[in-house]
XYZ file of C-alpha atoms in Angstrom:
764
model
C 393.510 205.924 96.068
C 390.057 205.081 94.342
C 389.769 201.746 96.035
C 390.546 203.335 99.485
C 387.586 205.954 99.032
C 385.364 202.505 97.889
C 386.587 200.950 101.351
C 385.736 203.753 103.554
C 382.209 204.220 101.856
C 381.320 200.712 102.400
C 382.466 200.962 105.691
C 380.402 204.461 106.152
C 377.392 202.689 104.840
C 377.526 199.474 106.630
C 377.724 201.803 109.975
C 373.997 203.052 108.965
C 370.712 201.749 110.868
C 369.441 198.788 109.819
C 366.748 200.644 107.579
C 369.387 202.447 105.706
C 371.088 199.534 104.773
C 368.036 197.839 103.624
C 367.027 200.976 101.744
C 370.832 200.564 100.056
C 370.118 197.201 99.109
C 366.833 197.928 97.573
C 368.433 200.657 95.325
C 370.959 198.169 94.319
C 368.102 195.776 93.470
C 366.388 198.160 91.429
C 369.324 199.450 89.713
C 370.416 195.564 88.426
C 366.746 194.562 87.680
C 365.572 197.970 85.853
C 362.245 197.468 86.680
C 359.522 199.910 85.393
C 358.097 202.252 88.014
C 354.652 200.141 89.569
C 351.397 201.720 88.825
C 349.858 203.736 92.114
C 347.782 202.122 93.989
C 346.761 204.739 96.255
C 343.525 206.419 96.351
C 342.798 209.939 94.779
C 342.171 211.580 98.386
C 345.126 209.973 99.961
C 347.328 212.387 97.463
C 345.675 215.047 98.474
C 346.250 214.610 101.738
C 350.193 214.886 101.198
C 349.372 218.557 100.761
C 348.122 218.861 104.246
C 351.625 217.745 105.829
C 353.888 220.697 106.231
C 357.893 220.379 105.314
C 360.237 220.508 108.520
C 363.257 223.044 108.400
C 366.028 220.617 108.467
C 369.177 222.327 110.157
C 372.483 222.056 108.562
C 375.157 219.893 109.487
C 376.605 221.071 112.921
C 380.054 219.279 112.745
C 382.757 221.676 113.387
C 385.067 219.887 111.192
C 384.901 218.982 107.515
C 386.042 215.144 108.123
C 384.741 214.181 104.781
C 387.004 216.818 102.759
C 390.159 215.862 104.701
C 389.268 212.228 103.622
C 388.414 212.677 100.234
C 388.883 216.602 99.424
C 386.624 219.361 98.466
C 383.604 218.925 96.445
C 382.996 221.191 93.568
C 379.130 222.939 94.101
C 378.431 223.128 90.297
C 379.238 219.672 90.063
C 377.618 218.366 92.982
C 374.596 220.694 91.389
C 375.109 218.468 88.189
C 374.659 215.421 90.289
C 371.601 215.908 92.409
C 369.769 217.414 89.052
C 370.540 214.175 87.339
C 369.478 212.198 90.665
C 365.832 213.909 90.851
C 365.241 213.677 87.445
C 365.663 209.743 87.217
C 363.115 207.525 86.620
C 364.327 204.774 89.047
C 364.482 207.814 91.881
C 360.657 208.462 91.207
C 359.825 205.010 91.239
C 361.786 204.177 94.851
C 360.250 207.630 96.298
C 356.542 206.109 95.421
C 357.563 203.085 96.513
C 358.404 204.550 100.236
C 355.401 206.699 100.219
C 356.843 209.667 98.454
C 353.646 210.844 95.834
C 354.599 213.796 93.293
C 353.909 216.694 95.936
C 356.153 215.278 98.533
C 358.629 214.239 95.707
C 358.849 217.463 94.914
C 359.262 219.426 97.943
C 361.944 216.961 99.189
C 364.053 216.990 96.478
C 363.927 221.068 96.910
C 365.199 220.563 100.425
C 367.756 218.050 99.908
C 369.430 220.121 96.630
C 369.475 223.193 99.228
C 370.967 221.051 102.338
C 373.434 219.732 100.206
C 374.371 222.927 98.513
C 374.071 225.367 101.199
C 376.173 223.312 104.152
C 379.329 224.262 104.793
C 380.389 220.748 105.547
C 378.180 217.391 104.576
C 377.879 214.222 106.920
C 380.863 212.190 105.996
C 379.317 209.214 104.566
C 377.357 211.615 102.236
C 380.298 213.640 101.510
C 382.398 210.253 100.499
C 379.198 209.190 98.453
C 379.212 212.386 96.237
C 382.792 211.999 96.056
C 382.749 208.544 94.595
C 380.141 209.297 91.893
C 382.414 212.236 90.711
C 385.386 210.236 90.692
C 383.410 207.191 88.659
C 384.024 204.891 91.598
C 379.960 205.013 92.613
C 376.700 205.047 91.045
C 374.405 207.965 91.056
C 371.532 205.874 93.057
C 373.799 205.296 95.832
C 372.305 208.871 96.850
C 368.924 207.782 97.668
C 369.351 205.614 101.189
C 370.505 209.490 102.393
C 368.145 211.336 100.255
C 365.361 209.212 101.829
C 366.795 209.672 105.462
C 366.379 213.569 105.006
C 363.090 212.960 103.318
C 361.730 211.482 106.594
C 363.284 214.339 108.587
C 361.512 216.611 106.446
C 358.408 214.649 106.564
C 358.337 212.657 109.847
C 354.846 211.083 108.733
C 356.531 208.662 106.430
C 357.583 206.622 109.064
C 354.333 206.604 110.998
C 351.714 206.600 108.342
C 350.598 203.385 109.383
C 350.299 204.580 112.705
C 348.434 207.488 112.002
C 345.825 205.560 109.829
C 344.970 203.061 112.972
C 344.678 206.210 114.991
C 342.265 207.639 112.707
C 340.186 204.333 112.333
C 336.694 205.354 113.219
C 334.689 202.582 111.660
C 333.874 200.825 115.145
C 333.424 203.868 117.518
C 330.942 201.627 119.948
C 334.243 199.806 120.969
C 335.683 202.984 122.107
C 333.336 202.812 125.504
C 334.356 199.473 126.904
C 332.644 199.862 130.251
C 329.206 200.529 128.364
C 329.925 197.566 126.173
C 330.321 195.379 129.164
C 326.494 196.066 130.236
C 323.311 195.026 128.211
C 321.735 198.242 128.425
C 318.004 198.526 128.192
C 317.548 201.046 125.172
C 313.925 202.869 125.246
C 313.070 205.318 122.157
C 310.606 207.715 123.187
C 309.354 208.695 119.801
C 306.617 211.575 119.193
C 306.067 215.088 117.779
C 306.466 218.271 119.747
C 303.900 218.054 122.821
C 303.140 214.623 122.784
C 304.443 214.060 126.347
C 307.605 211.828 125.172
C 310.270 213.869 127.391
C 307.715 213.570 130.193
C 307.486 209.759 130.360
C 311.386 209.346 130.381
C 311.799 212.110 132.678
C 309.527 210.267 135.187
C 311.570 207.244 134.850
C 314.507 209.403 135.984
C 313.322 211.198 138.555
C 312.274 207.382 140.254
C 315.635 206.289 139.754
C 318.107 205.540 142.428
C 320.681 207.591 140.407
C 320.357 209.107 136.614
C 321.776 211.526 134.549
C 319.816 213.970 131.905
C 321.526 215.049 128.789
C 319.970 218.074 126.817
C 321.177 220.086 123.942
C 320.728 223.443 125.629
C 321.372 225.001 129.055
C 318.046 225.803 129.354
C 316.967 222.729 129.415
C 319.468 221.245 131.991
C 318.502 223.811 134.117
C 314.767 223.258 134.016
C 315.485 219.675 134.752
C 317.791 220.799 137.452
C 315.187 223.009 139.084
C 312.340 220.415 139.019
C 314.245 217.605 140.166
C 315.080 219.598 143.331
C 311.644 221.238 143.558
C 310.072 217.363 143.721
C 312.631 216.306 146.493
C 315.306 214.608 144.036
C 318.352 216.272 144.778
C 320.078 216.943 141.418
C 323.471 218.651 140.317
C 323.868 220.818 137.178
C 326.801 220.494 134.660
C 327.257 222.856 131.821
C 330.501 223.855 129.982
C 330.239 227.189 132.144
C 329.299 226.124 135.964
C 328.365 223.410 138.013
C 325.551 223.884 140.967
C 325.344 221.207 143.509
C 321.784 220.390 144.582
C 322.908 219.542 148.367
C 326.199 220.485 148.819
C 329.919 221.256 146.887
C 331.121 218.490 149.147
C 328.266 216.195 148.449
C 327.391 215.489 144.791
C 323.991 214.012 144.232
C 322.979 211.273 142.413
C 321.108 212.898 139.992
C 322.819 214.756 137.558
C 321.529 217.348 134.726
C 323.872 218.406 132.186
C 324.518 219.615 128.997
C 325.278 216.756 126.261
C 328.814 217.698 125.677
C 329.178 217.512 129.224
C 327.826 213.950 129.665
C 330.279 211.995 131.549
C 330.929 208.726 130.175
C 333.174 206.875 133.088
C 330.048 207.356 135.651
C 327.617 204.410 136.163
C 323.612 205.083 136.196
C 320.677 203.775 136.909
C 318.990 205.711 134.296
C 320.075 208.409 131.344
C 317.963 210.291 129.469
C 319.366 211.777 125.798
C 316.944 214.248 124.895
C 316.093 215.924 121.270
C 318.161 212.627 119.929
C 317.410 213.971 116.113
C 320.161 216.382 116.849
C 322.695 213.466 116.435
C 322.874 214.381 112.601
C 323.764 217.917 113.380
C 327.048 219.101 111.342
C 328.771 220.704 113.949
C 327.347 219.110 117.478
C 326.241 215.743 116.440
C 328.936 214.082 117.790
C 328.136 214.785 121.371
C 324.619 212.939 120.847
C 326.632 210.201 119.228
C 329.312 209.730 122.180
C 326.202 210.221 124.662
C 324.718 207.187 122.849
C 326.876 204.610 122.490
C 329.342 205.751 125.944
C 326.969 205.960 128.820
C 327.482 203.582 131.444
C 323.550 203.263 132.393
C 321.271 200.175 133.020
C 318.538 202.002 130.883
C 319.023 204.713 128.258
C 315.962 206.717 127.578
C 316.138 208.639 124.012
C 313.404 211.087 123.310
C 312.939 212.272 119.666
C 311.515 212.521 116.423
C 310.602 209.288 114.539
C 312.653 209.677 111.805
C 315.583 208.282 114.392
C 314.615 205.227 115.065
C 315.873 203.080 111.992
C 319.571 204.979 112.485
C 319.474 203.955 116.185
C 318.670 200.407 115.271
C 321.274 200.163 113.386
C 323.686 201.591 115.351
C 322.397 199.342 117.861
C 323.276 196.156 115.722
C 326.861 197.037 116.202
C 326.934 197.216 120.032
C 324.175 193.674 120.430
C 321.450 195.872 122.077
C 317.695 196.113 121.108
C 315.630 198.815 120.896
C 311.959 199.123 122.854
C 309.984 201.609 120.947
C 307.087 203.747 122.719
C 305.035 205.948 120.452
C 303.224 209.264 121.450
C 300.751 211.154 119.676
C 300.248 214.814 119.893
C 298.241 215.879 122.697
C 296.540 218.882 121.248
C 295.441 219.912 117.878
C 297.194 221.597 115.566
C 295.378 223.311 112.321
C 297.399 224.968 109.213
C 295.240 227.827 108.336
C 294.182 228.362 104.655
C 295.049 232.084 104.409
C 298.265 233.993 105.068
C 298.642 236.706 107.934
C 299.312 239.352 104.967
C 299.533 242.401 107.116
C 300.884 243.061 110.875
C 297.291 244.955 111.427
C 296.122 241.269 111.784
C 297.760 240.049 114.674
C 295.856 238.605 117.493
C 296.760 237.498 121.302
C 298.777 234.328 121.610
C 300.537 234.567 118.417
C 304.384 234.271 117.523
C 305.950 235.409 114.525
C 309.068 233.687 113.768
C 311.896 235.221 112.385
C 314.918 233.625 110.940
C 317.430 236.644 111.293
C 317.963 239.668 113.768
C 317.237 242.204 110.972
C 313.465 240.834 110.792
C 313.337 240.455 114.774
C 313.982 244.438 115.024
C 311.870 245.155 112.029
C 308.532 243.152 113.156
C 308.825 243.895 116.790
C 309.265 247.763 115.934
C 306.390 247.686 113.453
C 304.065 245.804 115.835
C 304.456 248.147 118.799
C 304.073 251.102 116.365
C 300.733 249.636 116.293
C 300.124 249.848 120.116
C 300.785 246.338 120.722
C 303.380 245.074 123.526
C 305.699 242.371 122.148
C 308.237 239.687 123.764
C 311.597 238.813 122.242
C 313.492 235.898 122.118
C 316.312 235.360 119.770
C 319.599 232.851 120.186
C 322.138 235.476 121.102
C 319.960 236.326 124.148
C 321.246 235.191 127.949
C 318.894 232.305 129.592
C 317.684 234.382 132.043
C 316.236 237.522 129.667
C 314.526 234.356 127.787
C 312.829 233.017 130.281
C 311.864 236.400 131.504
C 310.438 237.273 127.875
C 308.759 233.753 127.925
C 307.130 234.408 131.475
C 306.028 237.895 130.369
C 304.514 236.525 126.953
C 302.882 233.516 128.997
C 301.317 235.294 132.181
C 297.497 235.777 131.219
C 297.273 238.810 133.440
C 300.540 240.425 131.385
C 299.683 242.786 128.734
C 302.312 241.339 126.396
C 299.911 239.046 123.940
C 302.277 239.208 121.237
C 305.954 237.169 120.650
C 308.761 237.393 118.285
C 311.055 234.697 118.071
C 313.580 233.163 116.100
C 313.620 229.524 116.077
C 315.029 229.246 119.460
C 311.680 228.724 120.388
C 312.012 225.395 118.624
C 313.063 223.741 122.070
C 314.067 224.888 125.913
C 311.232 227.006 126.319
C 308.107 226.425 127.732
C 305.611 228.985 125.654
C 301.605 229.323 125.824
C 301.118 230.204 121.732
C 297.902 230.415 120.112
C 299.372 230.433 116.405
C 302.744 229.991 114.980
C 303.437 232.769 112.317
C 306.583 231.862 109.653
C 307.768 235.454 108.671
C 309.816 233.562 105.833
C 310.689 230.252 105.130
C 314.149 230.675 104.070
C 316.968 229.862 106.608
C 320.947 230.619 106.951
C 322.219 227.222 107.093
C 325.636 225.643 107.489
C 326.922 222.912 105.073
C 329.171 220.220 105.495
C 332.011 222.245 104.082
C 331.568 224.731 106.838
C 329.928 227.557 104.330
C 326.630 229.655 104.629
C 323.691 229.291 102.735
C 320.106 229.956 102.636
C 317.891 227.409 101.905
C 314.001 226.830 102.875
C 313.634 224.955 106.266
C 313.555 221.424 106.305
C 310.507 219.566 107.206
C 311.997 218.789 110.718
C 312.653 222.170 111.897
C 309.182 223.159 110.256
C 307.619 220.813 112.507
C 309.807 221.487 115.618
C 308.360 225.158 115.360
C 305.013 224.867 114.019
C 304.376 222.252 116.880
C 305.153 224.897 120.068
C 301.655 226.411 118.941
C 298.843 225.023 121.057
C 300.404 223.245 124.637
C 298.886 220.997 126.409
C 297.213 222.420 130.045
C 297.228 226.146 128.607
C 294.872 228.983 127.545
C 295.716 227.902 124.126
C 295.320 223.885 123.736
C 294.204 224.598 119.929
C 297.206 225.235 117.805
C 297.236 227.150 114.844
C 300.170 227.842 112.034
C 300.389 229.857 109.133
C 302.678 231.914 107.108
C 303.295 236.011 107.014
C 303.178 236.054 103.135
C 300.281 234.383 101.173
C 302.912 233.173 98.493
C 304.921 231.307 101.228
C 301.457 229.612 102.607
C 301.461 226.795 99.885
C 304.955 225.845 100.609
C 304.484 225.742 104.201
C 301.435 223.784 104.206
C 303.211 221.076 101.647
C 306.120 221.092 104.258
C 304.103 220.665 107.270
C 302.239 217.729 105.549
C 305.084 215.540 104.967
C 306.867 213.176 107.516
C 310.806 214.103 108.645
C 313.074 211.980 106.552
C 314.814 209.098 108.197
C 318.412 209.884 109.908
C 320.961 208.510 107.812
C 324.244 209.090 109.681
C 325.563 209.876 113.015
C 328.382 212.791 113.954
C 331.645 211.837 115.194
C 334.711 214.305 116.114
C 338.015 213.818 116.594
C 338.968 213.212 120.527
C 341.729 215.078 122.748
C 343.205 211.811 123.219
C 343.274 211.079 119.310
C 344.754 214.436 118.374
C 347.579 213.929 121.032
C 348.570 210.523 119.264
C 348.834 212.624 116.286
C 350.943 215.100 118.008
C 353.589 212.470 119.256
C 353.851 211.293 115.436
C 353.854 214.919 114.006
C 355.351 216.913 116.547
C 355.594 220.264 114.501
C 352.258 220.018 113.144
C 349.964 223.160 114.496
C 346.432 221.943 116.116
C 344.584 223.084 113.004
C 346.852 220.958 110.882
C 346.576 218.047 113.073
C 342.832 218.525 112.892
C 342.795 218.683 108.895
C 345.135 215.642 108.694
C 342.701 213.578 110.983
C 339.674 214.609 109.030
C 341.287 213.719 105.718
C 343.054 210.273 107.121
C 340.641 208.986 109.001
C 338.318 205.724 108.020
C 334.696 206.115 108.564
C 331.575 203.793 108.180
C 329.792 206.052 105.896
C 326.489 204.128 106.024
C 326.200 204.924 110.025
C 328.582 207.921 110.609
C 329.930 211.132 109.199
C 332.624 213.371 110.255
C 331.225 216.694 111.617
C 332.417 220.073 110.766
C 335.553 221.155 112.382
C 335.957 224.876 110.971
C 334.798 226.597 113.638
C 337.697 224.286 115.957
C 340.350 225.222 113.345
C 339.145 228.798 113.422
C 340.116 229.246 117.152
C 343.046 226.999 116.436
C 344.813 229.298 114.173
C 343.415 232.238 116.709
C 345.677 231.172 119.303
C 348.268 229.271 117.325
C 351.457 231.739 118.105
C 349.992 231.537 122.024
C 352.202 228.722 123.661
C 349.743 226.128 125.284
C 349.851 222.715 126.213
C 347.866 220.802 123.314
C 345.431 219.436 125.743
C 344.438 223.115 126.891
C 344.817 224.265 123.554
C 342.158 221.657 122.593
C 339.967 222.685 125.445
C 340.216 226.150 124.394
C 339.055 225.727 120.907
C 336.203 223.913 122.034
C 334.466 226.924 123.271
C 331.056 227.933 121.989
C 332.484 231.193 120.179
C 330.497 232.838 117.435
C 333.462 233.849 114.972
C 331.246 236.856 113.572
C 331.740 238.797 117.368
C 335.073 240.554 117.244
C 334.507 241.546 120.927
C 334.247 237.942 121.925
C 336.926 236.880 119.673
C 339.626 239.217 120.991
C 338.948 238.489 124.654
C 339.380 234.567 123.890
C 342.818 235.579 122.812
C 343.530 237.635 125.651
C 342.280 234.564 128.109
C 344.397 232.367 126.021
C 347.597 234.625 126.634
C 346.866 234.884 130.090
C 346.552 231.295 130.626
C 349.878 230.757 128.880
C 351.529 233.000 131.218
C 350.349 230.587 134.017
C 348.522 234.039 135.360
C 345.131 233.518 136.735
C 342.084 234.971 135.044
C 340.904 236.870 137.803
C 337.611 238.735 138.278
C 339.211 241.944 137.925
C 340.762 240.849 134.638
C 337.179 240.198 133.566
C 336.151 243.280 134.899
C 338.904 245.716 133.635
C 338.557 244.028 129.648
C 334.422 244.195 129.951
C 334.025 247.698 130.781
C 332.377 246.897 134.382
C 330.273 248.337 135.964
C 327.820 247.767 132.980
C 325.378 250.477 132.086
C 321.773 250.174 130.761
C 322.216 249.899 126.818
C 320.910 253.035 124.587
C 321.037 251.717 121.355
C 320.829 248.459 119.795
C 324.358 248.498 119.514
C 324.887 248.397 123.068
C 322.900 245.658 123.801
C 324.382 243.957 120.903
C 327.518 244.382 122.866
C 326.376 243.470 126.381
C 325.305 240.389 124.688
C 328.939 239.545 123.450
C 330.130 240.296 127.196
C 328.083 237.860 128.442
C 329.201 235.209 125.752
C 332.428 236.188 127.199
C 331.983 235.348 130.830
C 330.495 231.793 129.328
C 334.397 231.481 128.496
C 334.927 231.370 131.949
C 335.713 227.499 132.527
C 336.803 225.238 135.029
C 340.058 225.418 134.591
C 343.461 225.733 136.919
C 343.844 229.507 136.582
C 340.128 230.157 136.647
C 339.729 230.650 140.408
C 336.841 233.108 140.914
C 333.892 231.379 139.419
C 331.324 232.133 141.695
C 332.110 235.998 141.129
C 332.052 235.759 137.240
C 328.789 233.992 137.543
C 327.309 236.511 139.918
C 328.273 239.459 137.514
C 326.430 237.537 134.826
C 323.086 237.406 136.459
C 323.508 241.376 137.161
C 324.245 241.558 133.111
C 321.075 239.311 132.304
C 318.939 241.665 134.512
C 320.425 244.664 132.438
C 319.916 242.807 129.032
C 316.486 241.909 130.012
C 315.574 245.750 130.639
C 317.472 246.763 127.097
C 314.882 244.167 125.434
C 311.780 245.297 127.279
C 312.654 248.639 125.669
C 313.587 247.225 122.150
C 311.867 249.785 120.457
C 313.545 252.752 122.269
C 317.010 251.138 121.321
C 315.911 250.704 117.996
C 314.855 254.738 117.995
C 318.065 255.655 119.492
C 320.056 253.950 116.908
C 318.775 255.661 114.072
C 319.148 259.254 115.793
C 322.867 258.513 116.488
C 323.446 257.412 112.920
C 321.905 260.316 111.467
C 324.248 261.763 108.758
C 326.076 258.423 108.503
C 326.509 255.833 106.248
C 323.819 253.603 108.385
C 323.821 250.227 109.147
C 321.441 248.167 107.340
C 320.684 245.655 110.501
C 319.520 249.198 112.343
C 317.573 250.760 109.345
C 313.554 251.154 109.613
C 312.237 249.424 106.886
C 309.135 251.078 106.385
C 307.195 248.034 104.239
C 307.658 244.974 106.473
C 306.532 242.560 103.500
C 309.654 241.473 101.553
C 308.614 241.595 97.650
C 310.756 239.063 95.582
C 312.442 240.680 92.944
C 312.403 239.542 88.932
C 315.250 237.031 88.087
C 316.401 239.511 85.558
C 317.499 241.853 88.700
C 319.790 239.319 89.986
C 323.514 238.584 88.583
C 325.925 235.710 89.224
C 327.031 237.854 92.458
C 323.770 238.473 93.760
C 323.114 234.862 93.569
C 326.379 233.596 95.094
C 325.801 236.151 97.987
C 322.522 234.755 98.774
C 323.734 231.150 98.644
C 326.423 231.918 101.202
C 324.117 233.729 103.382
C 325.802 237.230 103.376
C 323.104 238.945 101.253
C 319.106 238.259 102.556
C 316.222 238.771 99.887
C 314.995 241.525 102.278
C 318.386 243.391 102.148
C 318.471 242.713 98.233
C 314.783 244.237 98.145
C 316.194 247.214 100.356
C 319.211 247.717 98.115
C 316.953 247.813 94.950
C 314.773 250.151 96.566
C 317.732 252.567 97.465
C 318.949 252.638 93.980
C 315.982 253.113 92.366
C 315.398 256.393 94.432
C 319.117 256.943 93.627
C 318.556 256.695 90.186
C 315.143 259.111 90.289
C 317.049 261.557 92.294
C 319.814 261.728 89.734
C 317.312 262.000 86.851
C 315.470 264.565 88.286
C 318.606 266.731 89.264
C 320.212 266.663 85.707
C 316.718 267.281 84.354
C 316.764 270.526 85.799
C 320.433 271.242 85.108
C 319.597 270.186 81.285
C 316.719 272.816 81.166
C 319.121 275.647 82.125
C 322.219 274.875 80.234
C 320.739 272.946 77.303
C 321.466 275.754 74.774
C 325.259 275.907 75.918
C 325.969 272.032 75.922
C 328.754 270.468 73.308
C 328.932 267.337 72.192
C 331.481 266.323 74.429
C 329.356 266.923 76.883
C 326.552 265.287 75.689
C 328.484 261.585 75.667
C 329.897 262.504 79.087
C 326.133 263.097 80.767
C 324.644 260.108 78.872
C 327.229 257.533 80.416
C 326.220 258.889 84.239
C 322.753 258.511 83.892
C 320.139 255.831 83.569
C 319.153 254.070 80.329
C 315.386 255.765 80.328
C 317.204 259.363 80.967
C 319.535 259.214 78.107
C 316.660 258.142 75.614
C 314.550 261.073 76.810
C 317.808 263.507 76.375
C 318.492 262.266 72.785
C 314.895 263.079 71.705
C 315.164 266.682 72.997
C 318.334 267.063 71.093
C 316.757 265.411 67.931
């Protein structure tokens, strides 16, 4: 009987796939040679990657008949568990696991899954059943289990069979080779290098407009729209392509030879005579840098004109060495004079016509604009959340010499995309919330590049303010500002990359059970990048959206496109509408204009408070989600509604001080929202280090708390302490003779330390 079982076992093994037989042979060789486990040669980060692979649930054996039991008898579960435990603890087993790509984490997961599968199954596959029976009868060796365990492990972790393929897909060391059509050309690369207001973009655009065909790639919809308008005004038909819309310079059926687009929408399949890439220094941006890299490497153009700051030159030259191209450099000097003043503004009483106060938070925008209008001066307001039309309207209001508005309050949104006639730039603060490479918010001093970009907006060529001035609001910031503006921007070191939809689809083919967010994580951790030239852009926003719609049934390509939407994840209304649109799309139901109206509160009303204004801005962002996809049939109606909404928001911004007052009135008797509260002192005093703890420093570093907010909280706490002390003093004077020792100790715990001392002196 024992020989019969052994023969059946051998027959079952030889009928397995060649890979299983090879594994079986490797087990035998390992047992004969008694080899010691080899040292792992994996890099540390590869071991950590294993935790990203999610185990797949293995279904129990579906065979109705227990053939194994009929051949060799039933298996005792207790004996089976002993064998499995012994198998998982063997040094040889762990050695073979390592050789087959299972590190300690994967081993632990696979062992647990295999043990549950064997114990809980009503009937095991016949070959595995016979192997266990042989071992129990002493006719087999415990290592004979390994080929079946490995087969199970590869079902639980499919990547074990395709790790080499995954690494090849995510090999990003030579991104230039992705664009074969561009490499087939000998492109002329011209770098227009210079500071703000030097005319570098003007010269590139002149070449663009004189070409037979051309494409302009800009960082903002505002800039692309400006080029679109100028080209058509000068008689060069030009189309506009952004993520939200397409406008035609000739007609819907006749695309123009010239295109103005946002850089993400750049076509790398259409040939042009001239291409212009604006603000090339954005190639280092942690979120969007990949779009400039893609455009620079992939544009099929005889001439590629690149505009930006001088610090980008060295990186572009190194990248061109990988493409076999050379860079022709054309340098430009600033056309107007820019002077850094010797004194700070000090007070908003000193604001003059042509001044622009630059803030880095909406709270500061609201506070400063209100304080200036309280002094009888009209203010133009520009910040990133405003629609393009509203920004242009505010800019026109400020630029018009006949308009009574002579002062602007803005964020760094004025750094690019708007033509402004500014006499003096005033930095209200020098600290700005930023996003680090890990996707975490930090507050840090503005970079040299940002400071120069913003300061350069003062003194525009051929305007009423050709001589520009720069200063700080606070005297303690002036020396720092002078030092920053005296420097030149650091040379760019790396250009951004991002996983493409094609690459992620290939990953999904090999890992069909992984979510999009998980696929992105695995890709970023497995990818190989030439870090002397490139870096992987931050994918946290992409992953946030992917996880939000993970439960929505969508094709992978559509899911990827949805997750590329430019959404501010801090706006709950926008996020909820994003989810609703994804659900509607997944049901194959068109996202109609009626759907948008019913969910966004159409018709729109004039905002009465700041909260109303913020909500309308959110609605505008929702309409930006209306994309040119199969189930988005009414783009024209949505764009018309956006224009109407833009005009309503404009009226709200024109009356921003009244909105602030209404907000305060509506919040009386409620816990005030900090961002809407009036601050009586505009200058933000710096707190001594003693008043800050570890939690405070962490909140400041993450951008969740600003120095101004901290200052206000300190004032409120001090006022609260004074109030408590006064109330307690009044109570003490009337009840002092009746107080007991127990009451004394309780009272002291609730009073500030200085008041406790006063009470102790009284008792003495």
